[in-house]
Coordinates of C-alpha atoms (C1' of nucleotides) in Angstrom, one line a residue:
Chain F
X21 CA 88.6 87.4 141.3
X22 CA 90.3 87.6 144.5
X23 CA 87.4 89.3 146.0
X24 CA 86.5 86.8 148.2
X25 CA 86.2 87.8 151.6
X26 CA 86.7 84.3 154.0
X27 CA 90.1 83.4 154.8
X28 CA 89.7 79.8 154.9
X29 CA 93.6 79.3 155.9
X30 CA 94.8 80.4 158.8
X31 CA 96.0 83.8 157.0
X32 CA 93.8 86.4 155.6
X33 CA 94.0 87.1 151.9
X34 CA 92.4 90.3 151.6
X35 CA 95.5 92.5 151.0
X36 CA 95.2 90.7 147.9
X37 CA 92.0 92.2 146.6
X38 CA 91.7 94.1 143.8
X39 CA 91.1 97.4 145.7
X40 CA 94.3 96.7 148.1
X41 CA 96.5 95.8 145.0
X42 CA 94.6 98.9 143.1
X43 CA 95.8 101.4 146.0
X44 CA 99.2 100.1 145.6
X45 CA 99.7 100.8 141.6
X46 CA 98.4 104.2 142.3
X47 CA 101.0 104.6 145.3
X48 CA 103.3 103.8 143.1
X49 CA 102.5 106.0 140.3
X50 CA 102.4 108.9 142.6
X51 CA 105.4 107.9 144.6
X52 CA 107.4 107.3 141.6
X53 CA 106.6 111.3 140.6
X54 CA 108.2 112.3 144.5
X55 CA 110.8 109.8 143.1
X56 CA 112.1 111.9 140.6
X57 CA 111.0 115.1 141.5
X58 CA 114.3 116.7 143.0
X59 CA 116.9 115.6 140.5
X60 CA 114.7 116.7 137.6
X61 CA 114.2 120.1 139.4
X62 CA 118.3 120.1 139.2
X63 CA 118.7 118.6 135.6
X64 CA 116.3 121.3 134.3
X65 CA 118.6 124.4 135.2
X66 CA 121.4 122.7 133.5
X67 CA 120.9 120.9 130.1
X68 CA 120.5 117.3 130.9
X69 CA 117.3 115.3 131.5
X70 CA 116.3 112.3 133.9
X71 CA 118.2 110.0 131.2
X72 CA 121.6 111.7 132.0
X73 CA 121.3 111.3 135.7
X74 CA 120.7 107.0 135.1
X75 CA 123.8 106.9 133.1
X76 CA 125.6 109.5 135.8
X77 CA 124.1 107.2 138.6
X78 CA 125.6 104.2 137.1
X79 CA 128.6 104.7 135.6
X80 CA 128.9 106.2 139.4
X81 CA 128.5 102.6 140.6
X82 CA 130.0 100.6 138.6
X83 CA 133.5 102.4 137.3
X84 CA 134.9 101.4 133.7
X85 CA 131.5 99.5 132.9
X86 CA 131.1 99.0 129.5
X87 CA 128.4 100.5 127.0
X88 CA 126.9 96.9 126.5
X89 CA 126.6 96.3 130.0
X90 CA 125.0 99.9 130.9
X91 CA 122.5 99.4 128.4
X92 CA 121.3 96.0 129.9
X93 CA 120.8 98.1 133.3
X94 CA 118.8 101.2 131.7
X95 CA 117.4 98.6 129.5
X96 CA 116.9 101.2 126.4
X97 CA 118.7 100.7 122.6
X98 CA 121.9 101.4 122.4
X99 CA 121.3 104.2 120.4
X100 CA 119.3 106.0 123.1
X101 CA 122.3 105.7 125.2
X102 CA 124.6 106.7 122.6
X103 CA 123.6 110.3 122.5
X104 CA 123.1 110.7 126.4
X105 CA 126.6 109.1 126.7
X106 CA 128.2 111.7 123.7
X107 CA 126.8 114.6 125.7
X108 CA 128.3 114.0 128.8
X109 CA 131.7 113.1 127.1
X110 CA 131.6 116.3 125.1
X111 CA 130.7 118.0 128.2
X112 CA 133.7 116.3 129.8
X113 CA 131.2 114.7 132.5
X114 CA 132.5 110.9 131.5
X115 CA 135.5 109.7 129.8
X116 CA 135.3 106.4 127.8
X117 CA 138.4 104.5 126.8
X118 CA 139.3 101.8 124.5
X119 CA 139.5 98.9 126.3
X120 CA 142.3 97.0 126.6
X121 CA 141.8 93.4 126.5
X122 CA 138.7 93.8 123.5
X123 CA 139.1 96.9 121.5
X124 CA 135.5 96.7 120.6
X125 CA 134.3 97.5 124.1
X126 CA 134.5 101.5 125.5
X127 CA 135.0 101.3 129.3
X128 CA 133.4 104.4 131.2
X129 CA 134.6 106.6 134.1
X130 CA 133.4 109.8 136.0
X131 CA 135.5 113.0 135.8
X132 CA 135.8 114.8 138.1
X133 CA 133.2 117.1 137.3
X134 CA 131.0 114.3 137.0
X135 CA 131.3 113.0 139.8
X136 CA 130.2 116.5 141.0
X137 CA 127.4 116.1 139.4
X138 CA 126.5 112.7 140.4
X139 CA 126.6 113.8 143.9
X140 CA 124.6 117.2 143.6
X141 CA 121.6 115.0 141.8
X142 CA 121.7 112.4 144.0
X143 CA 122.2 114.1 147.5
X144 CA 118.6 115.4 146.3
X145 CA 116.9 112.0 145.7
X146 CA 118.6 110.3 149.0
X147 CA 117.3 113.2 151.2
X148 CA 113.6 112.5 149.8
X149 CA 114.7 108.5 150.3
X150 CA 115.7 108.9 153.7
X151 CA 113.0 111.3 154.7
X152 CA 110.5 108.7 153.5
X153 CA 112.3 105.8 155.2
X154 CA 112.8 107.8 158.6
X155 CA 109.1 108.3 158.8
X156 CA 108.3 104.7 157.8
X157 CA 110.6 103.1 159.7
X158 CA 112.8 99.9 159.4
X159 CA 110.3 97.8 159.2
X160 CA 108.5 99.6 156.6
X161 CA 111.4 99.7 154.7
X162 CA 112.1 96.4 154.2
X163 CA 108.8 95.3 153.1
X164 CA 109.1 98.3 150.7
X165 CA 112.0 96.7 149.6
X166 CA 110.8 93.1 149.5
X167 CA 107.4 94.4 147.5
X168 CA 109.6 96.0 145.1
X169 CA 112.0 93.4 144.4
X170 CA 108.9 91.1 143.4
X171 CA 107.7 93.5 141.0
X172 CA 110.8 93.5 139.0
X173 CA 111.4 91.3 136.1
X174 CA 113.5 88.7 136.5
X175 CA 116.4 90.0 134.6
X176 CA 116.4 93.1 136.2
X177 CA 116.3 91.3 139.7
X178 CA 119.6 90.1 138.6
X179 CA 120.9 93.7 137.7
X180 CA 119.3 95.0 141.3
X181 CA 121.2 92.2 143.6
X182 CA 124.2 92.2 142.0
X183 CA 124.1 96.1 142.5
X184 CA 123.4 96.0 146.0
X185 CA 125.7 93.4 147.5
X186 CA 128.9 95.6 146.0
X187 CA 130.1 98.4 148.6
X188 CA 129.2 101.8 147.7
Chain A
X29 CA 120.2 94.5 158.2
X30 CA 119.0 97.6 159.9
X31 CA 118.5 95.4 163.2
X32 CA 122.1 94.3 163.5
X33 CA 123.9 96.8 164.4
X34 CA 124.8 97.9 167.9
X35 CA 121.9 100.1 168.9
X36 CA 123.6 103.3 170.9
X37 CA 119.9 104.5 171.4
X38 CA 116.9 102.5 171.8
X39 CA 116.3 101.9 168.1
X40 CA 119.6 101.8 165.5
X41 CA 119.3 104.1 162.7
X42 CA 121.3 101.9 160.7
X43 CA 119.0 101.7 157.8
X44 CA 119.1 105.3 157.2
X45 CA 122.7 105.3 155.8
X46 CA 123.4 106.4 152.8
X47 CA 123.9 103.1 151.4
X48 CA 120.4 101.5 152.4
X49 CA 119.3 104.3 150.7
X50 CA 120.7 104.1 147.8
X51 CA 119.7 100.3 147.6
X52 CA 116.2 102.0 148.0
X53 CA 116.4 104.2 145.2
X54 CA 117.9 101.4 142.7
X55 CA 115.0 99.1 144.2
X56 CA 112.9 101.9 142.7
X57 CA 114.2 102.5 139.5
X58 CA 114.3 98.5 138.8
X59 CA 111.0 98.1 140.2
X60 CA 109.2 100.7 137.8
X61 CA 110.0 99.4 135.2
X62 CA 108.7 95.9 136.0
X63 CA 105.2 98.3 137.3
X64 CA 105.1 99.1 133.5
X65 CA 106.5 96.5 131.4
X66 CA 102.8 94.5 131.0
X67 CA 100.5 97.6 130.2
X68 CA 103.5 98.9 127.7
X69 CA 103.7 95.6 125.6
X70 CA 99.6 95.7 125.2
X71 CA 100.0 99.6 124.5
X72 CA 103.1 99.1 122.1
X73 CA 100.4 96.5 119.5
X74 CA 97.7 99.5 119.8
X75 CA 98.4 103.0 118.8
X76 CA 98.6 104.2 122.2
X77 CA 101.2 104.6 125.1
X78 CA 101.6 104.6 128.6
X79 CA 99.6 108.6 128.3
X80 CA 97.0 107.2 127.3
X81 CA 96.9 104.3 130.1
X82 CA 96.9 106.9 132.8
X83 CA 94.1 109.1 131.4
X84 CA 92.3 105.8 131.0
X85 CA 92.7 104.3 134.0
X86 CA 91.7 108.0 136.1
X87 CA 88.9 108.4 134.1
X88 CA 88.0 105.0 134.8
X89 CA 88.4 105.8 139.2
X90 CA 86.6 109.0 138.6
X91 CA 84.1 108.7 136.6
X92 CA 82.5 112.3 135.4
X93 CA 86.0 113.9 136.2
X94 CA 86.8 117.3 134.4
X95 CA 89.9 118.0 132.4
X96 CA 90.9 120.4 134.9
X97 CA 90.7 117.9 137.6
X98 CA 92.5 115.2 135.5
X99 CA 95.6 118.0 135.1
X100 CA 95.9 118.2 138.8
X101 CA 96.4 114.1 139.1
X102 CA 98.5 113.4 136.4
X103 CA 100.4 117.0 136.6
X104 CA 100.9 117.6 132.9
X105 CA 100.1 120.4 130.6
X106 CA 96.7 120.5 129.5
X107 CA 98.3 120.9 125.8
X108 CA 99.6 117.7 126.8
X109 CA 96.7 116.0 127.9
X110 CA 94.8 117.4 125.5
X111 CA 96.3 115.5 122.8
X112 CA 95.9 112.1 124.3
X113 CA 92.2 112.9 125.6
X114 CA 91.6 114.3 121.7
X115 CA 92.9 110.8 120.5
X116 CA 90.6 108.8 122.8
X117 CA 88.1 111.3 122.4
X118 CA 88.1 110.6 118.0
X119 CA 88.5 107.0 118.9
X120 CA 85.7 106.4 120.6
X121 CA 87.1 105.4 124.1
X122 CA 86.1 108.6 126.3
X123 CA 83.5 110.8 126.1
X124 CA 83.1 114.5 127.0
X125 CA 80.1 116.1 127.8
X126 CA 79.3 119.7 128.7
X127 CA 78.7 120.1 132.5
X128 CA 75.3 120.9 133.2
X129 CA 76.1 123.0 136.5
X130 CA 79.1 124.9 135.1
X131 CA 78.7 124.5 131.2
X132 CA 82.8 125.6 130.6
X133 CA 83.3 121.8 132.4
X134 CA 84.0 118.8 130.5
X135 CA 83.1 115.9 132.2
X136 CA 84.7 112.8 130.7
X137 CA 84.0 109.1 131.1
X138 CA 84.8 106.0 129.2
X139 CA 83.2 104.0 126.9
X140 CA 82.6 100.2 126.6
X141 CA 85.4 100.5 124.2
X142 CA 87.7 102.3 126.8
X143 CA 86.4 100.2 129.7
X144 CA 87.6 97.5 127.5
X145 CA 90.7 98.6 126.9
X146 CA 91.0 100.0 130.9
X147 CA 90.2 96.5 131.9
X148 CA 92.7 95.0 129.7
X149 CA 95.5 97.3 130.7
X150 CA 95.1 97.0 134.2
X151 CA 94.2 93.4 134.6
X152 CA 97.9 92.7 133.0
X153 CA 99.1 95.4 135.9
X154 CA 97.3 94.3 138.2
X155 CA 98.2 90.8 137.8
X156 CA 102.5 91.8 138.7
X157 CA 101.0 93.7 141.6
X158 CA 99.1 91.0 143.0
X159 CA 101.8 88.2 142.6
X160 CA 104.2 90.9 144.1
X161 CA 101.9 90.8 147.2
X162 CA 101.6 87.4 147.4
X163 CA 105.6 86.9 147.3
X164 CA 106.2 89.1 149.8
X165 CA 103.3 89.2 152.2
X166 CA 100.5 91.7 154.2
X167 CA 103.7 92.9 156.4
X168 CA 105.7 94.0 153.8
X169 CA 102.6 95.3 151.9
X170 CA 102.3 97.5 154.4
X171 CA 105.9 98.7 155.1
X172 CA 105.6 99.2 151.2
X173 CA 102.3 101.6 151.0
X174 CA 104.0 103.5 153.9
X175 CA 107.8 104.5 152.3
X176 CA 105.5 105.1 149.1
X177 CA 103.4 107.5 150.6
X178 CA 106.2 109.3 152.8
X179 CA 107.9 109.6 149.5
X180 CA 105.1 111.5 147.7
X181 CA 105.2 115.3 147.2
X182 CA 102.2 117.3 149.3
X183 CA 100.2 117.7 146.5
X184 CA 100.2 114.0 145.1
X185 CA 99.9 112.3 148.8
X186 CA 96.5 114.7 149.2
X187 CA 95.5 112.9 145.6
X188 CA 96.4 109.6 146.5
X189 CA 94.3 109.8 149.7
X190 CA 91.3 111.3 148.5
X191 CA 91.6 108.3 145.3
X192 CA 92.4 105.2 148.5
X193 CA 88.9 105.7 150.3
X194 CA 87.0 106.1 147.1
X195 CA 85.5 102.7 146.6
X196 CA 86.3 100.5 143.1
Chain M
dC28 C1' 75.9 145.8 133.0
dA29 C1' 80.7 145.6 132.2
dC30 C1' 84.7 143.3 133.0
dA31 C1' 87.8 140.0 135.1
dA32 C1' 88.5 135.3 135.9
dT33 C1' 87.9 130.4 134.8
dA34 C1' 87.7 126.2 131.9
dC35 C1' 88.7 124.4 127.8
dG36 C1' 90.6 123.8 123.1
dT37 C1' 94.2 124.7 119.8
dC38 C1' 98.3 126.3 117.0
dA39 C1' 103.2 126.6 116.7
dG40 C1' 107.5 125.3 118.0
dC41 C1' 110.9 123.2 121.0
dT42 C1' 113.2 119.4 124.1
dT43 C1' 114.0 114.9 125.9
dT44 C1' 114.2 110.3 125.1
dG45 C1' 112.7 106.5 123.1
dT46 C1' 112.6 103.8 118.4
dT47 C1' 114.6 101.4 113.7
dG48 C1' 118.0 101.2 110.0
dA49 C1' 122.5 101.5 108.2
dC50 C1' 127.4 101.1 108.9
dA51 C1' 132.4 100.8 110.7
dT52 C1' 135.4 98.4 113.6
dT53 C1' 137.0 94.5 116.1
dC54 C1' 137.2 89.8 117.5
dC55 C1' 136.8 84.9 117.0
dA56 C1' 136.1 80.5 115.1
dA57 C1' 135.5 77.5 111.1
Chain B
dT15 C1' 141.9 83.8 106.2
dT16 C1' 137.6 84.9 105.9
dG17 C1' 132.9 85.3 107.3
dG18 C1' 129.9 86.0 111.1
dA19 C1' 129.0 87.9 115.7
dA20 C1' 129.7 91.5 118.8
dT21 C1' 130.5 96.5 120.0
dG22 C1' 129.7 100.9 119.3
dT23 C1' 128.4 105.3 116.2
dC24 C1' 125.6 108.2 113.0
dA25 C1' 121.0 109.5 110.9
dA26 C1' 116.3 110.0 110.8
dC27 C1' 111.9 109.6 113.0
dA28 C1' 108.1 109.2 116.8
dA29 C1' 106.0 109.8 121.4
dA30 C1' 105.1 112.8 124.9
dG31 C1' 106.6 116.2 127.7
dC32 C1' 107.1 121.6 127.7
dT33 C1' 106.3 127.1 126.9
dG34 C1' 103.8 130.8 124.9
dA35 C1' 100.0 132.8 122.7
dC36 C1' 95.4 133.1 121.5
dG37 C1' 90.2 132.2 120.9
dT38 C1' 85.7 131.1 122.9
dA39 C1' 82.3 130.2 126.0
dT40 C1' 80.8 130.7 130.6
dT41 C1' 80.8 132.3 135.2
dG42 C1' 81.2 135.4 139.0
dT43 C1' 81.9 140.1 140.7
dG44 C1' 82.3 145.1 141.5

DNA sequence: CACAATACGTCAGCTTTGTTGACATTCCAA
DNA sequence: TTGGAATGTCAACAAAGCTGACGTATTGTG
């Protein structure tokens, strides 16, 4: 379909070819691997999986978040949540309170120790981040980030700016 | 953003902070899930998953590929290939044939059935991917491909290479 | 030739992480 | 005040990853 090879505007379309887009799902299936690849190495020695270090990573960024609104970011059932989130409170990695104004809602928080956590998983993803991005370079990176920010779905587009426009 | 800082040095290194970085990694996370969301909701009204999308989909690039070769580029267990190949395999969507060189090989290839269902899997991928191009243009295209790469482990960036100058 | 190594398949059992269903508690609005 | 919506928890199950052990056929080597 897009195969067509004459650029009748004053741009070239061929990056849109079904071989270009083709070599960028497999890029990302192979980068995504890299992606995780360090963390999980961590989570394995200890007794938490990839799921764990999502609910670490945001609870991390957004303090006293409520389950309801976690589970719109990792976009799984509540349920699936539910058991990741009882681990780490047993474990005393995350402490969840009533809240205050609706008793309904349970409003999350990093212990200390899980905040320890937090940082030894992802001091190991950043490194691979920032090793990536130094050999790209800045220009690189921000049509990584613009490619990638197309390829989400709109709700999660949401989630993403609203995450990245709040100090760290 | 990482041009408008004060560069000290030539270039500013502003985009390798911690916090760029972490934008990365949520850009990422947000992003692979949009990368999967169309093949999943075709694969979630079949009796297959997002396994059996990958085997399908290398078997479809390398034709005649053996099991042992499949391991190394989807970097699973061979029980754990072995039970989606031996599902596609009953279901009539791959084939297997006993190498004629080395007669312990398996060389697999799909069907019309699993070119079918290839076909239909990655057209609804492809589809994201190619409107993500279009959004964000052959720049950022390439800045993306380039952080994707750098991020890859050894192993998977020799894959990916060998799998980018193979014609479709 | 004898024997080690390779390629593949399979059984059994476990873990992580997703799912649906049922249910308790709390809030709010008719 | 009462019934429905919202929030969160528990139970049971499924997909797909893992390790370990073993069997079989084939290949390559000392």
């Amino acid at each position: 379909m897009a195969q067509s090879g004459q650029p009748t505007m004053g741009q070239s379309l061929l990056f849109l070819t079904d071989e270009q887009v083709r070599i960028g799902i497999e890029a990302m299936f192979f980068a995504y691997r890299g992606f995780t690849a360090d963390p999980d190495r961590i989570l394995a020695t200890k007794a938490y999986g990839r799921a764990h270090h999502r609910a670490v990573h945001f609870i991390h960024r957004s303090p006293g978040t409520t389950v309801n609104n976690l589970l719109a970011i990792l976009g799984v059932t509540k349920q699936s949540l539910n058991r990741v989130l009882r681990s780490l409170i047993a474990d005393g990695l995350v402490s969840s309170t009533v809240g205050k104004a609706d008793k309904r809602e349970r409003h999350l928080h990093l212990t200390d120790a899980g905040a320890a956590l937090e940082r030894e998983l992802s001091d190991a993803q950043r490194d691979r981040m920032r090793s990536a991005y130094r050999a790209a370079g800045p220009e690189a990176v921000a049509g990584f980030r613009e490619v990638l920010e197309a390829m989400m779905d709109e709700e999660m587009r949401h989630h993403y700016r609203a995450m990245k426009d709040r100090p760290e």
